[in-house]
Amino acid sequence: MSRRRDVLQVLSESRPARLDPGDGRFDPAAVTAYPRPEPDRPAARRVARCRLVLAAGLVPALAAGALAVVVAVRPDTFPTPRPRAAAPSPAPATARQLLLTAAETVGGTEVGTGRYWKTVVEHGDVRQVGPSGGRYDVVQRMRVDTWYATDPADRTWVFVQSLGARPLAAADEAGWRRAGSPTRWGEVSTSSGERRLRTPEGLDPARNYLLGGRPVTLAELSGLPTDPAALRAALLKRQAGGSESDTWSLFWSATQLVLDLPTTPQVRAAAYRVLAGLDGVTELGPVTDPHGRSGMALGYTRRGDGGLAQLRLVVDPGTGLALAQESWDAGTGRLLSYQAVVDATWTDAAPPKA
Amino acid sequence: MDAAEAGARFTELYERHHAAVYGYAVSRAGRQLADDIVGDTFLVAWRRLAEVPATPLPWLLGVARNVIRERYREEVRQASLAAEMRAWVDEAGGDVADGVAERSAVLGALARLGDADRELLTLVAWHGLSHRAAARVVGCSVATFAVRLHRARRRLEQAVSTADEVVRRVPSALSVKEFSR
C-alpha cells in the first residue's frame, strides 16, 4: 500500500467514459406526459386502484372487464388478451383452491437427484421503442441455461443466448410495421445471438442459489421444512431485517421455490400451501405463458418504487408445475418482464462445450 | 404545486441529475439496461415529486437501486454487467495516455470483487457521493458504511496486486478468466 498511490484515487481517475450518457438525449416530456397522482389525496387513489386490480381476481369472469378499465389508460401498449387454453383443466374457483390442487399434484412426484441441477429459463424484458408519436413495445428475449454443480469438485456453468427482440403484441406489431419494420433499436436487435459461456465472476458453487434475493446453499434448500407453517416461519426468518412486508417477501420466496429452485416435491407442495394462505393472492384465470403453454395465472399486487406492481405466477394445475413469472405495471396495465421456466431438472449429463 | 410548476421542477431535476443516474445504472447493470433504468427511475420521481428531498441525488440513486432489483433477475443483471466490465477494461487498454496499465489493472480488479464491494467503491469513487449520501443509497448507517467501505477498499488493493502479475504475464488473461472461471 505504501508503494502505491491510494487505490480509491486510482479508481476515481479510471472512471469509464461509458458511464456518461451518449448523444441519444432523453426528453423529460416523455415522463411528464404520464399522469401524476393528486397531490392532496394520494392514499385514497392508491386504495381505489388496488381494489380494482384485486377484485379482478376474485371472480375470473370479471377479470376481462376489470382489465379493460386499465386498458383505457394506454390502449396502444396493452398486450392482446392471451387465448384460453385449448383443453383447460377443470378451473379451480379461487386462488386458494388452485394452489392447493397444485400442491397435491406436485407433492406426489418423486424426489430427484443428479450431478447438476439444470435450469433453462427464458427472460423477457419489455422496452418501448419507435419514434415519438408512434411508440410501440418490443420484448427483448434472452435464454439462460444454468448447470448448477452439486459436487464441489465440479463447476457451475451459465450459458446466455440472446433470442432477439420482437413486437410484444398485435398492436405493437402494427406499430412496428408502421415504423418501417426496423430490425435494430440502439443496442437491441431482432436477430438472435450465439450461445455464450457467461458464468459470473465470483459465483461460489456452495452458495449458487438465490432465495428471496439472498444466497442459499443446496443443503439449506434441502433442509427446508415440508410443513407449511414451519416453512412460512423459516422463509420469514431468512428475510428478517429486510424492508419488505411479510406477505410480499413470502410471495416472492415461495414463488421461487416452486419455479426453478432445486427443492423436493414436498417442499414445493408446502410452498404452494404457503402461497394459498397469503392474503391478497388472487386468481386471474386461464392464460398462455410467454413460452406458449397453457396455465392459470395468480397475481399479487403491491406498491413498489416502480409504481403499482403486480407479480404473476403461471401454474399448470394438471402437473402442479410453475411455468412462469411475470412482472406487470398494474398502474398502466403494461407487461414489464417475464421469466419462463422451460426446464428445471436433475441431470447426470455433462454440460455442453462452450 | 400546479401542473406547470411540477413540470418545471421535474425538468430541472432531470437536467441536473440524469447523467449521474445514468452513470449509476451503467455501473450496476451495464449500458444495455441503463436507459430503461433511468426512464423508470425518473418516472418514479415524477409520480412522487413531492417526496423528492432537497438533496435529490441519494434519493434518486436509491430509487434506481430498487428499480434494478424489481425489474431484473439477478443473473440477467450480472450477465449485462459482466459484458459492461469487459468493455471498461478494453476501453482503458485502448487509451494511449499514461497510467494505462494502472487503469486496466484497477478496472480488472474491480470486476473480480464481490458485487456489494463494487457498489460501495463506485458510489464514492465514480458517483462522487459522500459517505453519508452513499450510506443513504444502500440503506445503512454512516458508521456501517465506513466499515464496509474500508473492507472493500482493502479487498480492491489485494485484487490490484494480483491483477498486476496477471497483466504482466498474459495481457488477455483478465477477460478470459471472467468468462470461464
Coordinates of C-alpha atoms in Angstrom, one line a residue:
Chain A
M1 CA 0.0 0.0 0.0
S2 CA 2.8 2.3 0.8
R3 CA 4.5 2.0 -2.6
R4 CA 1.2 2.6 -4.4
R5 CA -1.0 5.6 -4.9
D6 CA -4.3 5.5 -3.0
V7 CA -6.4 2.8 -4.7
L8 CA -9.6 4.8 -4.4
Q9 CA -7.9 7.8 -6.1
V10 CA -6.7 5.5 -8.9
L11 CA -10.3 4.1 -9.2
S12 CA -11.7 7.6 -9.4
E13 CA -9.3 8.5 -12.2
S14 CA -10.3 5.3 -14.0
R15 CA -14.0 6.1 -14.3
P16 CA -15.0 4.6 -17.6
A17 CA -16.3 7.1 -20.3
R18 CA -19.1 4.6 -20.9
L19 CA -20.8 5.9 -17.7
D20 CA -21.6 9.1 -19.5
P21 CA -24.8 9.2 -21.4
G22 CA -24.5 9.2 -25.2
D23 CA -26.0 11.7 -27.6
G24 CA -29.4 10.0 -27.7
R25 CA -31.0 12.6 -25.4
F26 CA -34.0 11.5 -23.5
D27 CA -36.8 14.0 -23.5
P28 CA -38.2 14.8 -20.0
A29 CA -41.5 15.4 -21.7
A30 CA -41.8 11.7 -22.2
V31 CA -42.0 11.4 -18.4
T32 CA -44.1 14.4 -17.6
A33 CA -46.7 13.1 -20.1
Y34 CA -47.6 10.5 -17.5
P35 CA -50.4 11.4 -15.1
R36 CA -49.3 12.3 -11.6
P37 CA -51.3 11.2 -8.6
E38 CA -53.4 14.0 -7.0
P39 CA -51.1 15.7 -4.5
D40 CA -53.7 16.1 -1.8
R41 CA -55.2 12.6 -1.9
P42 CA -52.5 10.1 -3.0
A43 CA -53.5 7.5 -0.4
A44 CA -57.2 7.4 -1.4
R45 CA -56.3 7.0 -5.0
R46 CA -53.9 4.2 -4.2
V47 CA -56.5 2.2 -2.4
A48 CA -59.1 2.6 -5.1
R49 CA -56.7 1.3 -7.8
C50 CA -55.6 -1.6 -5.6
R51 CA -59.2 -2.7 -5.1
L52 CA -59.8 -2.6 -8.8
V53 CA -56.9 -5.0 -9.5
L54 CA -57.6 -7.2 -6.6
A55 CA -61.3 -7.5 -7.4
A56 CA -60.4 -8.8 -10.8
G57 CA -59.0 -12.0 -9.3
L58 CA -62.0 -12.8 -7.1
V59 CA -64.3 -13.7 -10.0
P60 CA -62.3 -14.8 -13.1
A61 CA -65.2 -14.0 -15.4
L62 CA -65.0 -10.3 -14.3
A63 CA -61.2 -10.1 -14.9
A64 CA -61.5 -9.2 -18.5
G65 CA -63.9 -6.3 -17.7
A66 CA -61.7 -5.0 -14.9
L67 CA -58.6 -5.2 -17.1
A68 CA -60.4 -3.3 -19.8
V69 CA -60.7 -0.4 -17.4
V70 CA -56.9 -0.4 -17.1
V71 CA -56.5 -0.7 -20.9
A72 CA -58.3 2.6 -21.3
V73 CA -55.2 4.3 -19.8
R74 CA -52.9 3.3 -22.7
P75 CA -54.7 1.1 -25.2
D76 CA -51.8 1.2 -27.6
T77 CA -49.4 -0.8 -25.4
F78 CA -51.7 -3.3 -23.7
P79 CA -50.9 -6.8 -24.9
T80 CA -53.8 -8.6 -26.5
P81 CA -55.6 -11.0 -24.1
R82 CA -54.0 -14.4 -24.3
P83 CA -56.2 -17.1 -25.7
R84 CA -57.9 -19.6 -23.4
A85 CA -56.3 -23.0 -23.1
A86 CA -57.5 -25.4 -25.7
A87 CA -58.3 -28.1 -23.2
P88 CA -58.2 -26.4 -19.9
S89 CA -58.0 -28.4 -16.7
P90 CA -61.1 -28.0 -14.6
A91 CA -60.6 -24.5 -13.3
P92 CA -60.5 -24.2 -9.5
A93 CA -62.8 -21.4 -8.4
T94 CA -60.3 -19.5 -6.3
A95 CA -56.6 -18.9 -6.0
R96 CA -56.5 -20.9 -2.8
Q97 CA -58.1 -24.0 -4.4
L98 CA -55.8 -23.7 -7.4
L99 CA -52.7 -23.6 -5.2
L100 CA -53.9 -26.5 -3.0
T101 CA -54.5 -28.6 -6.2
A102 CA -51.0 -27.8 -7.4
A103 CA -49.6 -28.7 -4.0
E104 CA -51.3 -32.1 -4.1
T105 CA -50.3 -32.9 -7.6
V106 CA -46.6 -31.9 -7.2
G107 CA -46.4 -33.5 -3.7
G108 CA -46.9 -36.9 -5.2
T109 CA -43.9 -36.8 -7.5
E110 CA -40.5 -38.4 -6.8
V111 CA -37.5 -36.8 -5.2
G112 CA -34.8 -36.3 -7.8
T113 CA -31.0 -36.1 -7.6
G114 CA -28.2 -35.7 -10.0
R115 CA -24.7 -34.3 -10.7
Y116 CA -26.3 -31.0 -11.9
W117 CA -29.5 -29.1 -11.3
K118 CA -30.1 -27.8 -14.8
T119 CA -32.4 -24.9 -15.5
V120 CA -33.4 -23.3 -18.8
V121 CA -35.1 -20.0 -18.3
E122 CA -36.3 -17.6 -21.0
H123 CA -36.1 -14.0 -19.8
G124 CA -38.1 -11.3 -21.5
D125 CA -37.8 -7.6 -20.9
V126 CA -40.3 -5.2 -22.5
R127 CA -38.9 -1.9 -23.9
Q128 CA -40.7 0.9 -25.5
V129 CA -39.2 1.9 -28.8
G130 CA -40.1 3.8 -32.0
P131 CA -40.4 7.5 -33.0
S132 CA -42.3 9.9 -30.7
G133 CA -46.0 9.7 -31.6
G134 CA -45.5 6.1 -32.9
R135 CA -44.1 4.3 -29.9
Y136 CA -44.6 0.5 -29.5
D137 CA -43.4 -2.2 -27.2
V138 CA -40.8 -4.9 -28.1
V139 CA -39.8 -7.7 -25.9
Q140 CA -36.1 -8.5 -25.7
R141 CA -35.6 -12.2 -25.1
M142 CA -32.7 -14.0 -23.6
R143 CA -32.2 -17.7 -22.8
V144 CA -30.2 -18.6 -19.8
D145 CA -29.1 -22.2 -19.3
T146 CA -27.6 -22.9 -15.9
W147 CA -25.9 -26.1 -14.8
Y148 CA -25.6 -25.9 -11.1
A149 CA -22.9 -28.3 -9.8
T150 CA -23.9 -30.3 -6.8
D151 CA -20.4 -31.7 -6.2
P152 CA -17.9 -29.0 -5.0
A153 CA -15.3 -30.6 -7.3
D154 CA -17.5 -29.6 -10.3
R155 CA -18.1 -26.1 -11.5
T156 CA -21.3 -24.3 -12.3
W157 CA -21.9 -23.2 -15.9
V158 CA -24.1 -20.4 -17.1
F159 CA -24.8 -20.1 -20.8
V160 CA -26.5 -17.0 -22.1
Q161 CA -28.1 -16.6 -25.6
S162 CA -29.9 -13.6 -26.9
L163 CA -33.1 -14.7 -28.7
G164 CA -33.6 -11.2 -30.3
A165 CA -36.4 -8.8 -29.8
R166 CA -39.8 -8.8 -31.3
P167 CA -43.0 -6.8 -31.1
L168 CA -44.9 -7.7 -27.9
A169 CA -48.5 -7.9 -29.1
A170 CA -50.6 -7.5 -32.2
A171 CA -50.9 -3.7 -31.6
D172 CA -47.2 -3.4 -31.2
E173 CA -46.6 -5.4 -34.4
A174 CA -48.8 -3.0 -36.3
G175 CA -46.8 -0.1 -34.8
W176 CA -43.6 -1.8 -35.8
R177 CA -44.8 -2.2 -39.4
R178 CA -45.9 1.5 -39.5
A179 CA -42.3 2.4 -38.4
G180 CA -41.0 0.5 -41.4
S181 CA -40.2 -2.8 -39.7
P182 CA -36.8 -1.8 -38.2
T183 CA -34.6 -4.6 -37.0
R184 CA -32.5 -2.6 -34.6
W185 CA -33.2 -0.1 -31.8
G186 CA -29.9 1.1 -30.2
E187 CA -28.3 -2.0 -28.6
V188 CA -31.5 -4.0 -29.1
S189 CA -32.0 -6.0 -32.3
T190 CA -34.3 -8.6 -33.7
S191 CA -31.5 -11.1 -34.5
S192 CA -30.6 -13.8 -32.1
G193 CA -27.0 -14.3 -30.9
E194 CA -24.8 -17.2 -30.2
R195 CA -24.9 -19.1 -27.0
R196 CA -22.1 -17.9 -24.8
L197 CA -20.5 -19.1 -21.6
R198 CA -21.2 -16.3 -19.1
T199 CA -20.5 -17.8 -15.7
P200 CA -20.4 -14.7 -13.5
E201 CA -17.2 -14.0 -11.7
G202 CA -17.3 -14.7 -8.0
L203 CA -20.1 -17.4 -8.2
D204 CA -19.5 -19.6 -5.2
P205 CA -20.6 -23.1 -6.1
A206 CA -21.6 -23.7 -2.5
R207 CA -24.0 -20.7 -2.5
N208 CA -25.2 -20.9 -6.0
Y209 CA -28.9 -20.2 -5.5
L210 CA -30.9 -17.1 -4.6
L211 CA -34.0 -17.3 -2.4
G212 CA -35.7 -14.1 -1.7
G213 CA -32.7 -12.2 -3.1
R214 CA -30.3 -13.8 -0.7
P215 CA -27.8 -16.6 -1.4
V216 CA -28.8 -20.1 -0.2
T217 CA -27.0 -23.4 -0.4
L218 CA -28.3 -26.7 -1.8
A219 CA -28.1 -28.1 1.8
E220 CA -30.2 -25.3 3.1
L221 CA -32.8 -25.7 0.4
S222 CA -33.0 -29.5 1.1
G223 CA -33.4 -28.8 4.8
L224 CA -36.4 -26.5 4.4
P225 CA -39.5 -27.8 6.3
T226 CA -42.3 -29.6 4.5
D227 CA -44.9 -28.4 6.9
P228 CA -46.4 -25.2 5.5
A229 CA -46.5 -23.3 8.9
A230 CA -42.9 -24.3 9.6
L231 CA -41.8 -23.3 6.0
R232 CA -43.6 -20.0 6.3
A233 CA -41.7 -19.3 9.6
A234 CA -38.4 -20.4 8.0
L235 CA -38.9 -18.1 5.0
L236 CA -39.8 -15.2 7.2
K237 CA -36.7 -15.8 9.4
R238 CA -34.5 -15.7 6.3
Q239 CA -35.9 -12.4 5.3
A240 CA -35.7 -10.8 8.8
G241 CA -34.3 -7.3 8.8
G242 CA -35.5 -6.7 5.2
S243 CA -37.6 -3.7 4.3
E244 CA -40.4 -5.6 2.6
S245 CA -43.7 -6.6 4.0
D246 CA -44.1 -10.2 5.2
T247 CA -46.7 -11.1 2.6
W248 CA -44.6 -9.8 -0.2
S249 CA -41.4 -11.5 0.9
L250 CA -43.4 -14.8 1.4
F251 CA -44.9 -14.5 -2.1
W252 CA -41.5 -13.8 -3.6
S253 CA -39.7 -16.6 -1.8
A254 CA -42.4 -19.2 -2.2
T255 CA -42.7 -18.4 -5.9
Q256 CA -39.0 -19.0 -6.4
L257 CA -39.3 -22.4 -4.6
V258 CA -42.0 -23.6 -6.9
L259 CA -40.4 -22.1 -10.1
D260 CA -36.8 -23.2 -10.5
L261 CA -35.0 -23.9 -7.2
P262 CA -33.8 -27.5 -6.5
T263 CA -36.2 -28.4 -3.8
T264 CA -38.0 -31.6 -3.1
P265 CA -41.6 -32.0 -4.3
Q266 CA -42.7 -32.0 -0.7
V267 CA -41.1 -28.6 -0.1
R268 CA -42.6 -27.4 -3.3
A269 CA -46.0 -28.6 -2.2
A270 CA -45.5 -26.8 1.2
A271 CA -44.5 -23.6 -0.8
Y272 CA -47.8 -23.8 -2.7
R273 CA -49.7 -24.2 0.6
V274 CA -47.8 -21.1 2.0
L275 CA -49.0 -19.2 -1.1
A276 CA -52.5 -20.5 -0.6
G277 CA -52.5 -18.9 2.9
L278 CA -51.5 -15.4 1.8
D279 CA -53.9 -12.5 1.8
G280 CA -54.1 -10.7 -1.5
V281 CA -53.1 -13.5 -3.8
T282 CA -55.7 -13.6 -6.5
E283 CA -56.6 -15.8 -9.4
L284 CA -56.5 -14.2 -12.8
G285 CA -57.9 -17.0 -14.9
P286 CA -56.5 -19.2 -17.8
V287 CA -53.6 -17.8 -19.7
T288 CA -50.9 -18.8 -22.2
D289 CA -47.5 -18.3 -20.7
P290 CA -44.7 -16.4 -22.6
H291 CA -43.5 -19.8 -23.9
G292 CA -46.9 -20.7 -25.3
R293 CA -48.0 -23.1 -22.6
S294 CA -51.5 -23.2 -21.0
G295 CA -51.8 -22.4 -17.3
M296 CA -53.6 -20.4 -14.7
A297 CA -52.3 -17.1 -13.5
L298 CA -52.1 -15.9 -9.9
G299 CA -51.3 -12.3 -9.0
Y300 CA -50.1 -10.4 -6.1
T301 CA -50.2 -6.6 -6.3
R302 CA -48.1 -4.2 -4.2
R303 CA -46.9 -0.6 -4.3
G304 CA -43.2 -0.7 -5.1
D305 CA -40.8 2.1 -6.2
G306 CA -41.7 1.4 -9.8
G307 CA -45.4 2.2 -9.1
L308 CA -48.2 -0.3 -8.5
A309 CA -46.6 -3.6 -9.4
Q310 CA -48.2 -6.9 -9.9
L311 CA -46.2 -10.1 -9.8
R312 CA -47.9 -13.0 -11.6
L313 CA -47.2 -16.7 -11.3
V314 CA -48.4 -19.0 -14.0
V315 CA -49.2 -22.6 -12.8
D316 CA -50.2 -25.7 -14.7
P317 CA -52.8 -27.2 -12.4
G318 CA -52.6 -30.5 -14.3
T319 CA -49.0 -31.2 -13.4
G320 CA -48.6 -28.8 -10.4
L321 CA -45.6 -27.2 -12.2
A322 CA -45.0 -23.5 -12.1
L323 CA -44.4 -22.3 -15.6
A324 CA -43.5 -18.6 -15.5
Q325 CA -43.4 -15.5 -13.5
E326 CA -44.4 -12.1 -14.9
S327 CA -44.0 -8.6 -13.7
W328 CA -46.7 -6.1 -14.7
D329 CA -47.1 -2.4 -14.1
A330 CA -50.6 -2.5 -12.5
G331 CA -51.0 1.2 -12.9
T332 CA -50.7 1.2 -16.7
G333 CA -51.5 -2.4 -17.4
R334 CA -48.2 -3.0 -19.1
L335 CA -46.1 -6.2 -19.0
L336 CA -42.6 -5.2 -17.8
S337 CA -40.7 -8.5 -17.8
Y338 CA -41.1 -12.3 -17.5
Q339 CA -39.2 -15.4 -16.8
A340 CA -40.5 -18.6 -18.3
V341 CA -39.0 -21.8 -16.9
V342 CA -38.5 -24.0 -19.9
D343 CA -36.7 -26.8 -18.0
A344 CA -35.7 -27.3 -14.4
T345 CA -34.4 -30.8 -13.8
W346 CA -31.7 -33.0 -12.3
T347 CA -29.2 -34.5 -14.7
D348 CA -26.0 -36.5 -14.7
A349 CA -25.2 -35.4 -18.3
A350 CA -22.1 -33.2 -18.9
P351 CA -22.7 -29.6 -19.8
P352 CA -22.1 -28.7 -23.4
K353 CA -18.7 -27.4 -24.5
A354 CA -18.6 -23.6 -24.5
Chain B
M1 CA -47.8 22.5 -6.8
D2 CA -49.7 23.0 -10.1
A3 CA -49.0 21.2 -13.3
A4 CA -46.7 23.8 -14.8
E5 CA -44.7 24.1 -11.6
A6 CA -44.4 20.4 -11.3
G7 CA -43.3 20.1 -14.9
A8 CA -40.6 22.9 -14.4
R9 CA -39.4 21.3 -11.2
F10 CA -39.2 17.9 -12.8
T11 CA -37.3 19.2 -15.8
E12 CA -34.8 20.9 -13.6
L13 CA -34.4 17.7 -11.5
Y14 CA -33.9 15.7 -14.7
E15 CA -31.4 18.1 -16.3
R16 CA -29.3 18.3 -13.1
H17 CA -29.2 14.6 -12.3
H18 CA -29.9 12.4 -15.3
A19 CA -26.2 12.0 -16.1
A20 CA -25.5 10.8 -12.6
V21 CA -28.4 8.4 -12.5
Y22 CA -27.3 7.1 -16.0
G23 CA -23.8 6.5 -14.7
Y24 CA -25.0 4.7 -11.6
A25 CA -27.3 2.5 -13.8
V26 CA -24.4 1.6 -16.1
S27 CA -22.1 0.8 -13.2
R28 CA -24.7 -1.5 -11.6
A29 CA -26.4 -3.1 -14.6
G30 CA -24.4 -2.2 -17.8
R31 CA -25.3 0.1 -20.7
Q32 CA -27.6 -2.5 -22.2
L33 CA -30.2 -1.9 -19.4
A34 CA -29.3 1.6 -18.4
D35 CA -31.7 3.6 -20.5
D36 CA -34.7 1.7 -19.2
I37 CA -33.5 2.0 -15.6
V38 CA -33.1 5.8 -16.0
G39 CA -36.5 6.1 -17.6
D40 CA -38.2 4.1 -14.8
T41 CA -36.3 6.0 -12.1
F42 CA -37.4 9.4 -13.3
L43 CA -40.9 8.1 -13.8
V44 CA -41.0 7.3 -10.1
A45 CA -39.5 10.7 -9.3
W46 CA -42.3 12.3 -11.4
R47 CA -45.0 10.4 -9.6
R48 CA -43.6 11.1 -6.2
L49 CA -42.2 14.6 -6.9
A50 CA -43.5 15.9 -3.6
E51 CA -41.3 13.4 -1.7
V52 CA -38.1 14.3 -3.5
P53 CA -35.8 15.7 -0.8
A54 CA -33.7 18.9 -1.0
T55 CA -30.6 16.9 -1.9
P56 CA -32.1 14.6 -4.5
L57 CA -29.2 12.5 -5.8
P58 CA -29.0 9.9 -3.0
W59 CA -32.8 9.5 -3.1
L60 CA -32.7 9.1 -6.9
L61 CA -30.0 6.5 -6.8
G62 CA -31.9 4.7 -4.0
V63 CA -34.9 4.6 -6.3
A64 CA -32.7 3.4 -9.2
R65 CA -31.3 0.7 -7.0
N66 CA -34.9 -0.6 -6.2
V67 CA -35.9 -0.3 -9.9
I68 CA -33.0 -2.5 -10.8
R69 CA -33.9 -5.0 -8.1
E70 CA -37.5 -5.2 -9.0
R71 CA -37.2 -5.2 -12.8
Y72 CA -34.3 -7.6 -13.5
R73 CA -33.5 -11.0 -12.3
E74 CA -30.1 -11.2 -10.7
E75 CA -28.5 -13.3 -13.4
V76 CA -29.7 -11.0 -16.2
R77 CA -28.2 -8.0 -14.4
Q78 CA -24.9 -9.9 -13.8
A79 CA -24.6 -11.0 -17.4
S80 CA -25.2 -7.5 -18.6
L81 CA -22.7 -6.1 -16.1
A82 CA -20.1 -8.7 -17.0
A83 CA -20.2 -7.5 -20.6
E84 CA -20.0 -3.9 -19.4
M85 CA -17.0 -4.5 -17.2
R86 CA -15.2 -6.2 -20.1
A87 CA -15.9 -3.1 -22.2
W88 CA -14.3 -0.9 -19.4
V89 CA -11.1 -2.9 -19.4
D90 CA -11.0 -2.8 -23.2
E91 CA -11.6 1.0 -23.2
A92 CA -8.9 1.6 -20.7
G93 CA -6.5 -0.7 -22.6
G94 CA -7.1 1.3 -25.8
D95 CA -6.2 4.6 -24.1
V96 CA -2.8 6.0 -25.1
A97 CA -2.3 8.2 -22.1
D98 CA 0.0 7.5 -19.2
G99 CA -1.2 5.1 -16.5
V100 CA -2.9 2.7 -18.9
A101 CA -1.7 -0.4 -17.1
E102 CA -2.7 1.0 -13.7
R103 CA -6.2 1.8 -15.0
S104 CA -6.7 -1.6 -16.7
A105 CA -5.5 -3.2 -13.5
V106 CA -7.8 -1.4 -11.2
L107 CA -10.8 -1.9 -13.5
G108 CA -10.0 -5.6 -13.9
A109 CA -9.6 -5.9 -10.1
L110 CA -12.9 -4.2 -9.6
A111 CA -14.6 -6.7 -11.9
R112 CA -13.3 -9.5 -9.8
L113 CA -14.6 -8.1 -6.5
G114 CA -17.9 -9.1 -5.0
D115 CA -20.9 -7.1 -6.1
A116 CA -21.5 -5.4 -2.8
D117 CA -17.9 -4.2 -2.6
R118 CA -18.1 -2.9 -6.1
E119 CA -21.2 -0.9 -5.3
L120 CA -19.7 0.9 -2.3
L121 CA -16.5 1.7 -4.1
T122 CA -18.1 3.1 -7.2
L123 CA -20.6 5.1 -5.3
V124 CA -17.7 7.0 -3.7
A125 CA -15.2 6.9 -6.5
W126 CA -17.3 7.4 -9.6
H127 CA -20.6 9.0 -8.5
G128 CA -19.0 11.5 -6.1
L129 CA -21.1 10.6 -3.1
S130 CA -20.1 11.5 0.5
H131 CA -20.1 8.6 2.9
R132 CA -23.4 9.9 4.4
A133 CA -25.1 10.1 0.9
A134 CA -23.8 6.7 -0.2
A135 CA -25.0 5.2 3.1
R136 CA -28.4 6.5 2.3
V137 CA -28.4 5.0 -1.1
V138 CA -27.6 1.5 0.2
G139 CA -29.7 1.9 3.2
C140 CA -27.3 1.5 6.1
S141 CA -25.9 3.8 8.8
V142 CA -22.9 6.0 8.1
A143 CA -20.7 4.0 10.6
T144 CA -21.6 0.7 9.0
F145 CA -20.9 2.2 5.6
A146 CA -17.4 3.4 6.7
V147 CA -16.5 -0.1 8.0
R148 CA -17.8 -1.8 4.8
L149 CA -16.0 0.7 2.5
H150 CA -12.8 0.2 4.4
R151 CA -13.0 -3.6 3.9
A152 CA -14.0 -3.2 0.2
R153 CA -11.0 -0.9 -0.3
R154 CA -8.7 -3.4 1.2
R155 CA -10.0 -6.2 -1.0
L156 CA -9.6 -3.9 -4.0
E157 CA -6.0 -3.3 -3.1
Q158 CA -5.4 -7.0 -2.8
A159 CA -7.1 -7.7 -6.1
V160 CA -5.0 -5.0 -7.8
S161 CA -1.8 -6.6 -6.6
T162 CA -2.8 -10.0 -8.1
A163 CA -4.1 -8.3 -11.3
D164 CA -0.7 -6.7 -11.8
E165 CA 1.0 -10.1 -12.1
V166 CA -1.7 -11.4 -14.4
V167 CA -1.5 -8.4 -16.7
R168 CA 2.3 -8.5 -16.9
R169 CA 2.3 -12.2 -17.9
V170 CA -0.8 -12.6 -20.2
P171 CA -2.4 -9.4 -21.3
S172 CA -5.7 -11.2 -22.3
A173 CA -6.0 -13.3 -19.1
L174 CA -8.4 -10.9 -17.4
S175 CA -11.3 -11.2 -19.8
V176 CA -10.8 -15.0 -20.3
K177 CA -10.9 -15.5 -16.5
E178 CA -14.0 -13.5 -16.2
F179 CA -15.9 -15.7 -18.7
S180 CA -14.9 -19.1 -17.6
R181 CA -13.9 -19.5 -14.0

